Structure formats: C-alpha cells, structure tokens
Short mmCIF file of C-alpha atoms and ligand atoms in Angstrom, two decimals:
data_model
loop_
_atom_site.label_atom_id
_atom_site.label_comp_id
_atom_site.label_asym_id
_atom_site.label_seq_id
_atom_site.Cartn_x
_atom_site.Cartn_y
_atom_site.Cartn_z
CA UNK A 1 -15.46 56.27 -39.39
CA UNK A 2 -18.87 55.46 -40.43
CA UNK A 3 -19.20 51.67 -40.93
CA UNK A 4 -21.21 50.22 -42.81
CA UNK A 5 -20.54 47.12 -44.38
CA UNK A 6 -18.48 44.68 -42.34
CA UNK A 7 -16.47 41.69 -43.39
CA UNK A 8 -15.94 38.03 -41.19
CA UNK A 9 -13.08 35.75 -41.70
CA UNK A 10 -13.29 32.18 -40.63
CA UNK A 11 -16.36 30.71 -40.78
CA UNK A 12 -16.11 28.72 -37.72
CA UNK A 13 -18.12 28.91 -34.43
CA UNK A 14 -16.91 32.32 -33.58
CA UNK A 15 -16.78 34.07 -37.14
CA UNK A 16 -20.52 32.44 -38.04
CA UNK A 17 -21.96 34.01 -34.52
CA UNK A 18 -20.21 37.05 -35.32
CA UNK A 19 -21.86 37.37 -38.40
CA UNK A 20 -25.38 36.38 -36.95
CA UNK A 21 -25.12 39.44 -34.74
CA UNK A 22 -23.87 42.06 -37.28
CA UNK A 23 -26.13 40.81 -39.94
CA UNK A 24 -29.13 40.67 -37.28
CA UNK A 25 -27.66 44.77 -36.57
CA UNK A 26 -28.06 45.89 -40.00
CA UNK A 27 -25.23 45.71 -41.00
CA UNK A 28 -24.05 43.98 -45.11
CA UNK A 29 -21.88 41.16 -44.37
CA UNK A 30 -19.59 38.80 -45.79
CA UNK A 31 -18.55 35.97 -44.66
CA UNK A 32 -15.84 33.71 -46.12
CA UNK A 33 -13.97 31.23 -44.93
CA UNK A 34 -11.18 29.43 -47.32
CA UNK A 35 -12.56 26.22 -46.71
CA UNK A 36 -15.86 25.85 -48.87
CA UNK A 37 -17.57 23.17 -46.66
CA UNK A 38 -16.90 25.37 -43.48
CA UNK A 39 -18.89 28.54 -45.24
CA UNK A 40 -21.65 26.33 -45.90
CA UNK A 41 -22.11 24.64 -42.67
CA UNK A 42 -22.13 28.45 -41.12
CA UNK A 43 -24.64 29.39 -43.65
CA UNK A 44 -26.43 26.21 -43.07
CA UNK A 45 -26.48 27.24 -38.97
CA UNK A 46 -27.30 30.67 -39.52
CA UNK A 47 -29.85 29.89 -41.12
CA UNK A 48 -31.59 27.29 -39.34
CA UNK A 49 -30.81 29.81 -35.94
CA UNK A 50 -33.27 32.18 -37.56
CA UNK A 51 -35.67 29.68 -38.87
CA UNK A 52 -35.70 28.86 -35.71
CA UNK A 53 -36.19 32.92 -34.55
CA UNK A 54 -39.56 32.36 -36.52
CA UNK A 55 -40.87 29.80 -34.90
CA UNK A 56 -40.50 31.26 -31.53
CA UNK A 57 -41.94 34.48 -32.88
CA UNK A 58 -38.77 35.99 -32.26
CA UNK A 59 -38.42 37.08 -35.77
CA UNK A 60 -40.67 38.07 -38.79
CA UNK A 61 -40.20 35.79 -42.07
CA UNK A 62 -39.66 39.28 -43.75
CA UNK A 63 -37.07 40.11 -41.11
CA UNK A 64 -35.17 36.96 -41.87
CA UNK A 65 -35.15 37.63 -45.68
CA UNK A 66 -33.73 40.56 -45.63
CA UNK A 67 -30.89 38.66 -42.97
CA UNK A 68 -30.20 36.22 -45.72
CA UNK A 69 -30.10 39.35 -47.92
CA UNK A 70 -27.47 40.59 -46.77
CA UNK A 71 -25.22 38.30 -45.54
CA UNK A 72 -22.59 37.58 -48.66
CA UNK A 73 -20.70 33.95 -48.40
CA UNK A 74 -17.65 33.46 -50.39
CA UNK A 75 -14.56 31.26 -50.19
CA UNK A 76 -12.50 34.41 -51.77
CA UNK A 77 -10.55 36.48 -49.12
CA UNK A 78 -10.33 38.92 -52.12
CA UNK A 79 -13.89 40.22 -51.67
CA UNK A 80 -12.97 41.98 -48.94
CA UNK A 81 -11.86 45.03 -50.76
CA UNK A 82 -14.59 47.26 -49.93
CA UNK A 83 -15.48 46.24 -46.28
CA UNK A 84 -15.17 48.92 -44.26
CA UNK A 85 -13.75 46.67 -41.10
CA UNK A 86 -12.94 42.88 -40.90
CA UNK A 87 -13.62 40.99 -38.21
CA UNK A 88 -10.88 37.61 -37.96
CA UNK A 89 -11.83 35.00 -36.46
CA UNK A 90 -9.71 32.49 -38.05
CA UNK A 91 -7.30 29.31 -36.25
CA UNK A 92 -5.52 30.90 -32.46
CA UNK A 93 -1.83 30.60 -34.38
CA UNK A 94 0.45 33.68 -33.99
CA UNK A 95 2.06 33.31 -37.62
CA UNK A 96 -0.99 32.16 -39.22
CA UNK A 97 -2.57 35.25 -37.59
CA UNK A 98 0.41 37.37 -38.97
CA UNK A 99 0.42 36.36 -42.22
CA UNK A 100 -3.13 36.85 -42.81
CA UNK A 101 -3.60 39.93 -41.15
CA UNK A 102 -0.54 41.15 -43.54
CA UNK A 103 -2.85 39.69 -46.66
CA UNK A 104 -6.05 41.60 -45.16
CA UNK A 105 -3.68 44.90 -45.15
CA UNK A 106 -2.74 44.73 -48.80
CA UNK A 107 -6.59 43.57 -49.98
CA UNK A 108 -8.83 46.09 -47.91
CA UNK A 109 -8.69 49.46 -48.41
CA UNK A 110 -6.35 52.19 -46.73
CA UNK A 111 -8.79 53.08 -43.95
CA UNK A 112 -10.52 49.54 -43.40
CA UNK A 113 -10.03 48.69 -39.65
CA UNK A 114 -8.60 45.16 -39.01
CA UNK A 115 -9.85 43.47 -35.81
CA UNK A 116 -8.99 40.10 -34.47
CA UNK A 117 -10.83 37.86 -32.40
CA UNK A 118 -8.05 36.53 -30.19
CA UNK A 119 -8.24 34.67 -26.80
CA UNK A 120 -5.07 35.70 -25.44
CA UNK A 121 -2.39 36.87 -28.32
CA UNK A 122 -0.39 39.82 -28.44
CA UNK A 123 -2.45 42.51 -30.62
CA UNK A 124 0.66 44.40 -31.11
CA UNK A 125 2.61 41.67 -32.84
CA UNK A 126 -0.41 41.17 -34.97
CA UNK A 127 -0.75 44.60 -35.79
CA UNK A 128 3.05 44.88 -36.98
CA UNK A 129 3.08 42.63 -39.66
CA UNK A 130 0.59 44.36 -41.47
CA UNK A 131 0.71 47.77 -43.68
CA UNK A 132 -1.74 49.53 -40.84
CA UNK A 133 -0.78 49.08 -37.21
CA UNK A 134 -2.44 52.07 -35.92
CA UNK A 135 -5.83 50.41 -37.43
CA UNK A 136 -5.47 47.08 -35.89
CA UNK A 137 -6.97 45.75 -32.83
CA UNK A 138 -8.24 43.21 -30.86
CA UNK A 139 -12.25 42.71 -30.79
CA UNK A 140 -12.38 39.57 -28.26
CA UNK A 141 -16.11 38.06 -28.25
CA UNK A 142 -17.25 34.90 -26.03
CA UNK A 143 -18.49 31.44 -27.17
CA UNK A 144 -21.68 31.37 -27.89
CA UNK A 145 -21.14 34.73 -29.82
CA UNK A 146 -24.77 35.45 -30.61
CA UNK A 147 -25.76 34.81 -27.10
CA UNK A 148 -22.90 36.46 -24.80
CA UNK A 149 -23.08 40.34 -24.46
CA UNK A 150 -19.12 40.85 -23.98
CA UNK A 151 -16.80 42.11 -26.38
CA UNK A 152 -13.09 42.91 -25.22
CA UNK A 153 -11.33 45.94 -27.14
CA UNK A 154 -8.11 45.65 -27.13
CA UNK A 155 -6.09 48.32 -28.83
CA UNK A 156 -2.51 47.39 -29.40
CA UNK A 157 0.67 50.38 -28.87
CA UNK A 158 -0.18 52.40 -32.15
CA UNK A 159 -3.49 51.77 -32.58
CA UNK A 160 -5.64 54.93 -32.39
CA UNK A 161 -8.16 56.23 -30.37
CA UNK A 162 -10.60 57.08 -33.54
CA UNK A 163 -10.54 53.18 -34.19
CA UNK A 164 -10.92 51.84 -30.50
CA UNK A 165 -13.74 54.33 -30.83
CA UNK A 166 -15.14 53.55 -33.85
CA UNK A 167 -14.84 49.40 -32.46
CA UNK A 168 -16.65 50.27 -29.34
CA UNK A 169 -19.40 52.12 -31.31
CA UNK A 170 -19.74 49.03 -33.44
CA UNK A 171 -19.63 46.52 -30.24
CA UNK A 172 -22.54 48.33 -28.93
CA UNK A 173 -24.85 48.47 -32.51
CA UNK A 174 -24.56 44.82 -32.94
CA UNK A 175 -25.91 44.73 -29.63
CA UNK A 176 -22.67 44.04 -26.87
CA UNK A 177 -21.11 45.53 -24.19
CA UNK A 178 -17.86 46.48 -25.17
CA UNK A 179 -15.29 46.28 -22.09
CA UNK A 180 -11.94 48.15 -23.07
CA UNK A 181 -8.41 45.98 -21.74
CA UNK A 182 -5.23 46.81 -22.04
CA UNK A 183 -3.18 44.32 -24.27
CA UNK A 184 -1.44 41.91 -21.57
CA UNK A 185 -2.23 37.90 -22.38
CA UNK A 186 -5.70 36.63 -21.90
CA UNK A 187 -6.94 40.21 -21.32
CA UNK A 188 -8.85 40.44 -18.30
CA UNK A 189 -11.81 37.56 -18.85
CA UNK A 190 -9.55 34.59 -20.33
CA UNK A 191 -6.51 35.45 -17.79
CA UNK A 192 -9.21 34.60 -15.18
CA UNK A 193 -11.36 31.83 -16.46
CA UNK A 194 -8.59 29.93 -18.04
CA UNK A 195 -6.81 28.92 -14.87
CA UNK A 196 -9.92 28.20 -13.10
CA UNK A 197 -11.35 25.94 -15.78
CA UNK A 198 -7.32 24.12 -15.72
CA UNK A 199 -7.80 23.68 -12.34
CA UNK A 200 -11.14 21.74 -12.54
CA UNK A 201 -9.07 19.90 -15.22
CA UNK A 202 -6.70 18.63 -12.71
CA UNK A 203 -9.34 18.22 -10.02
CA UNK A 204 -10.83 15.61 -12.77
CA UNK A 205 -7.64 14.42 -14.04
CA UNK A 206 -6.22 13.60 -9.94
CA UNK A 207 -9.68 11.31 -9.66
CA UNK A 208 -10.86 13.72 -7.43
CA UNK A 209 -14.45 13.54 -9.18
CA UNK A 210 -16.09 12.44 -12.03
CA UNK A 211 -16.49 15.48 -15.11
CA UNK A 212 -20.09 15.52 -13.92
CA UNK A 213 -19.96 15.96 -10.34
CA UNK A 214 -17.45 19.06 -10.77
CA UNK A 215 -19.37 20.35 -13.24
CA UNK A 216 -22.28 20.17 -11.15
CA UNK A 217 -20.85 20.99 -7.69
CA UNK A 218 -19.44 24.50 -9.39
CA UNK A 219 -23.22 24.98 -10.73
CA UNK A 220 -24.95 24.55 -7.39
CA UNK A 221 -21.74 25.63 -5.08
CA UNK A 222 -20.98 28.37 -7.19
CA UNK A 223 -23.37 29.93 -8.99
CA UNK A 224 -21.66 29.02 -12.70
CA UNK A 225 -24.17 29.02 -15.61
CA UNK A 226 -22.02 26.23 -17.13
CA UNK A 227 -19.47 23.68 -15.59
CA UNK A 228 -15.93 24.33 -16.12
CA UNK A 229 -15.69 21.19 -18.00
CA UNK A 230 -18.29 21.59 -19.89
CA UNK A 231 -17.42 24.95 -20.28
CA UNK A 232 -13.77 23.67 -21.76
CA UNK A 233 -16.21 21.24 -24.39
CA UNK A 234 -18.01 24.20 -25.64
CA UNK A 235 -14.92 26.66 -26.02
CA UNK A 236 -12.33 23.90 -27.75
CA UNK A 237 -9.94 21.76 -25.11
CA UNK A 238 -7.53 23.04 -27.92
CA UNK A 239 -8.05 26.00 -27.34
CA UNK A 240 -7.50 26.39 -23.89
CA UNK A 241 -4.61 23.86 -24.08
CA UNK A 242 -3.48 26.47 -26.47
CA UNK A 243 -3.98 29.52 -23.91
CA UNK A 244 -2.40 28.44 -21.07
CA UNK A 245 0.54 27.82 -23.07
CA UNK A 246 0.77 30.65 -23.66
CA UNK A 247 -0.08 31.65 -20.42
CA UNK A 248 3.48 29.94 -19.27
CA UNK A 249 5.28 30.86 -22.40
CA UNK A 250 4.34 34.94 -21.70
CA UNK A 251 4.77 35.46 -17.42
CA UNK A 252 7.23 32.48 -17.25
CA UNK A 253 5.61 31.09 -14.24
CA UNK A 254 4.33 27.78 -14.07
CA UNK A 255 1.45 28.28 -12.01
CA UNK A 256 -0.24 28.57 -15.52
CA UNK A 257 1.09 24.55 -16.27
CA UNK A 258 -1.25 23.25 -18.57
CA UNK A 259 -3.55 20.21 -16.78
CA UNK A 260 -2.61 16.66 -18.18
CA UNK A 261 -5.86 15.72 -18.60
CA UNK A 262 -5.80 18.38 -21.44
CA UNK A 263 -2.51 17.43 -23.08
CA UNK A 264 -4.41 13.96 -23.10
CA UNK A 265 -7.77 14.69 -24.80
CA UNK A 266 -5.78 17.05 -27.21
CA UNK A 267 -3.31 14.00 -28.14
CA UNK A 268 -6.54 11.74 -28.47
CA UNK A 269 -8.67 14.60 -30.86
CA UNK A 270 -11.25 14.36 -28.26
CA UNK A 271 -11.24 18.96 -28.27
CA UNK A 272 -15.10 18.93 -27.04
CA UNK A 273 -18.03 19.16 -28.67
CA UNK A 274 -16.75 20.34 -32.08
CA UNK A 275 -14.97 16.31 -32.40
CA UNK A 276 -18.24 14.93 -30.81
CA UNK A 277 -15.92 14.54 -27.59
CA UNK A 278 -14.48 15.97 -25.02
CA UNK A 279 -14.49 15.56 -21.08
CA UNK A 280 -18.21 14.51 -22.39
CA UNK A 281 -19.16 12.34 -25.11
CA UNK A 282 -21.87 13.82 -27.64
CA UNK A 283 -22.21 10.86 -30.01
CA UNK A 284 -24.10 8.94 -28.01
N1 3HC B 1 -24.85 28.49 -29.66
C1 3HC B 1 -25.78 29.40 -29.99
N2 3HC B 1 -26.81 29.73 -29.18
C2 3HC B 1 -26.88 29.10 -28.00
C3 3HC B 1 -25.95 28.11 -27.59
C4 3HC B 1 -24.89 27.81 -28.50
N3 3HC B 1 -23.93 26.92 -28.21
N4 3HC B 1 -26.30 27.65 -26.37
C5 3HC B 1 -27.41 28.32 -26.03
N5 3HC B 1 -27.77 29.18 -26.99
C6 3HC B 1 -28.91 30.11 -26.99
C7 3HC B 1 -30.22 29.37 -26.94
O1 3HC B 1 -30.68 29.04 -28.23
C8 3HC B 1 -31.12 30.41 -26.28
O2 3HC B 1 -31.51 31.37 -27.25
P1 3HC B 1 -33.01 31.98 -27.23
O3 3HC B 1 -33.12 32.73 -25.93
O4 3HC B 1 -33.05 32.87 -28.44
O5 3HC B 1 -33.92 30.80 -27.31
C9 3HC B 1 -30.16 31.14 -25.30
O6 3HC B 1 -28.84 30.88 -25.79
C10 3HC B 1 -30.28 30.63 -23.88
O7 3HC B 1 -30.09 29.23 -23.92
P2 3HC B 1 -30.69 28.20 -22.91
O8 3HC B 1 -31.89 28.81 -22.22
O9 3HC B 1 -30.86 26.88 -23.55
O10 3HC B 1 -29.52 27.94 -21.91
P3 3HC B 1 -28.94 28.75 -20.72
O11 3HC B 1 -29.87 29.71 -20.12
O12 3HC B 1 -28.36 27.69 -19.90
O13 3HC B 1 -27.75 29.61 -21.38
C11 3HC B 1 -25.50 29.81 -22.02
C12 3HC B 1 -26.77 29.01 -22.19
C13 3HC B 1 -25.74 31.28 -22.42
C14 3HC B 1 -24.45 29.22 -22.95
C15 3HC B 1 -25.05 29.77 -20.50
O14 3HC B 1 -24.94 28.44 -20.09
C16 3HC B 1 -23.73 30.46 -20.24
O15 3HC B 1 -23.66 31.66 -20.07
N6 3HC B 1 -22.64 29.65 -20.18
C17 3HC B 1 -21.29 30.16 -19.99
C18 3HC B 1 -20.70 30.51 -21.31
C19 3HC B 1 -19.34 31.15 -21.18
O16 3HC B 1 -18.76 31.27 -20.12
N7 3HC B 1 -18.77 31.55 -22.33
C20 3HC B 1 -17.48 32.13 -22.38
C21 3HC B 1 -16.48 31.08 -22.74
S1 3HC B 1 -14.84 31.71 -22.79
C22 3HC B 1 -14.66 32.29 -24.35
O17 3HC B 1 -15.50 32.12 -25.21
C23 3HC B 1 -13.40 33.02 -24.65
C24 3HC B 1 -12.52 32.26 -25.60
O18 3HC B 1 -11.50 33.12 -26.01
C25 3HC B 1 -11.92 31.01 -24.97
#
C-alpha cells in the first residue's frame, strides 16, 4: 500500500513528535486530538520546533511553510476518513485503547492501516475489537519522538505481512529505524529499560542517594545519555507506574513490583516534567 497521507491521534508529547517527523517526511498530516487546548499547544510546539529549525539554519522559511501546509489540526476524529494509516497515540488504557481503535475501524476506510503507539499492551487485544485485525499493529516510537531513531513494529496474530511491510517502509521514510518484535509485554526496549529505571527508583526511594547523584553516577559509570530518573521525568512516572503493572499483571512474577517511590509521586500528581514535577522539580 502506497501511503500517502497519514493521520495522528492524541496530540500529546508522542502524537505531536510523531507528526513533526511525518510532516517533516512529506507526508499530509492530520492531527487531532479531542481536547481543543491539547491540539493547539502541539501546534503551538511544532511550530516554534521549526522556527527554531530556521534559526539554526536547519531549515529554509520556505521549507517550513510548506510543513505548516500540510499539517491539518482538528478536534474531529471524523476527519480521518481518507487517511491512508493512523497513527494512535492517545492515553496507555487497554479499554480506552479498544474502544477507540473500534471507532477508528468504522471511520477510516476498508484498507486504512491502524497503528498504535503502545509501551507495553497487547496488540492483539487491540486489534480484536476493531472491524480489521489483520490491519492493526503496534508502531512503538521513543520519547523525544522527533529526536530518537527507533520505532518498534509489532504485528499482532492476524496482522499481515503486506502491513508490517508497508509500517516498516513508512518507519524508515519518516526517517527511523524500524526494529521488528514479536508481541510479548514491553516488547524488547521497554521490557528492559523499565525495570532498570524501577530499580533506580528504589535505590532513591531506600535513601540510598539523592535523584541527582544516581542520575549522575549512571551517566559517568555507565555511559547513559540521560539518568534513569530523569529519564522516568521525561517519559511520565505514570507511565511507567503504569508499565510495570502491567509488567506483574502479564508474567505474574513480582520481580516486576512497582517501586514505592512511584506509587508515591503518582498519588501526589508529581508524573515528571509534564506536572512541572517529578523526582525533579521544574518550576523553580
Ligand atoms: N523534545 C524534543 N526535542 C528534544 C528534546 C525533547 N524533550 N530534548 C532534546 N531534544 C532535541 C534538541 O533540540 C536537539 O535537537 P537539534 O540537534 O535539532 O538541535 C537534539 O534533541 C539533541 O539535544 P541536546 O544536544 O540538547 O541533548 P542531548 O545530546 O543530551 O540529547 C536526548 C538529548 C536525545 C534526549 C538524550 O539525552 C537521550 O537520548 N536520552 C535518552 C532518551 C530515551 O532513553 N528515550 C526513551 C525513553 S523510553 C520511551 O520513550 C518508551 C515509552 O514507551 C516509555
């Protein structure tokens, strides 16, 4: 399948960085979110990113017209009838996930692919609620999306091999590497990173050291780009609460126990930098 014009839902971190990149490909966009003040704080970002793209000479004013040109915002999940793939990227919540995967199935048309961005959820399950299983999969990108080359595909049981080809194809225009996992939770990056950044959790939440000096001694010691805690700012504490729940919930094995220090911030709204706090505070 030949696409051409690709739709985003959610208009949150992920879906606005996903949009940057397909937009910045080519590639007609739109991008809606159901809340009106989230669409315009992604079109707001977007386009202060490629202001910015200007100034560095990274970008052409003309260039960045024709961006602006064709990126389409909207707050109506209908206008998605004549994408030719949508990209999710809306709240980590099975049934939310179901039901408006289901929604996307009866608005786009019969041979739009449906991807979702999902950190750890079963593809499958998604893909069953809708009227096209065998065109649903997962297409797993990495926080910050326009920066980090890595997309997981992940096809679920009846998905075909024209769409994980045709996903891959599109992974590698918008300029990513496309790694291809089987569907098992967490995939193969998150089922990795999300225990280690727990663990630095409980390192921090048993006193061992302040948020700083683990962030920093994993840095220098190890070689990270990023802290784990800072890491666990960036990505959402809710969000990784929310993985390693489902971590436990999937292999029924506690070595996956969420930390307490996350249960904590959670309980407190401090999810990282998206709240202005986290295991760091960004108000100051
Ligand atoms: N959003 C958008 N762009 C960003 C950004 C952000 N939050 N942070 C940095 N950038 C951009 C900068 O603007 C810069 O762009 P430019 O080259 O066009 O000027 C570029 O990234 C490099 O930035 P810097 O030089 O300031 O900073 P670094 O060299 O330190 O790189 C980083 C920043 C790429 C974020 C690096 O620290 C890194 O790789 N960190 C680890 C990130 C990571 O592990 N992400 C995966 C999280 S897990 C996940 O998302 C899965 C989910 O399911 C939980």
């Amino acid at each position: 399948m030949n696409i051409k014009k690709i739709g985003v839902l959610g208009a949150g971190t992920m879906g606005a960085g996903i949009a940057q990149v397909s937009v910045q490909a080519g590639y007609s966009v739109i991008l809606i979110d159901v809340v009106p003040e989230i669409v315009e704080k992604a079109v707001d970002g977007l386009n202060k990113a490629w202001t910015k793209a200007v100034e560095k000479g990274k970008a052409t004013a003309e260039t960045v017209a024709n961006y602006k040109a064709q990126l389409i915002a909207s707050t109506d999940i209908n206008d998605f009838k004549d994408v030719d793939i949508v990209i999710e990227a809306i709240v980590e919540n099975i049934d939310i996930k179901k039901k408006v995967q289901k929604q996307l199935g009866e608005i786009c048309k019969a041979d739009a692919i449906l991807a979702t961005n999902t950190s750890a959820l079963s593809i499958t399950e998604i893909a069953a609620a809708t009227n096209r299983p065998d065109k649903v999969l997962g297409m797993h990108f990495f926080n910050p999306a326009s920066v980090m080359k890595l997309v997981e595909v992940i096809p679920g049981v009846v998905t075909t091999n024209d769409v994980v080809q045709t996903v891959i194809e599109l992974s590698k225009k918008i300029g990513k590497e496309p790694v291809l996992a089987k569907e098992s939770p967490g995939f193969i990056v998150n089922r990795i990173l999300v225990p280690y950044i727990n663990e630095a959790a409980n390192v921090f939440y048993e006193g061992i050291a302040t948020a700083a000096e683990i962030d920093k001694a994993m840095k220098l010691g190890a070689g990270m780009p990023m802290g784990p805690l800072e890491l666990a700012d960036l990505v959402g504490i809710d969000i990784i609460l929310a993985v390693c729940e489902f971590f436990v919930k999937e292999f029924a094995d506690s070595k996956y126990r969420p930390s307490l220090a996350f249960k904590q911030k959670v309980r407190a709204g401090h999810l990282g930098k998206k709240t202005g706090k986290g295991f760091y505070d960004y108000i100051k």
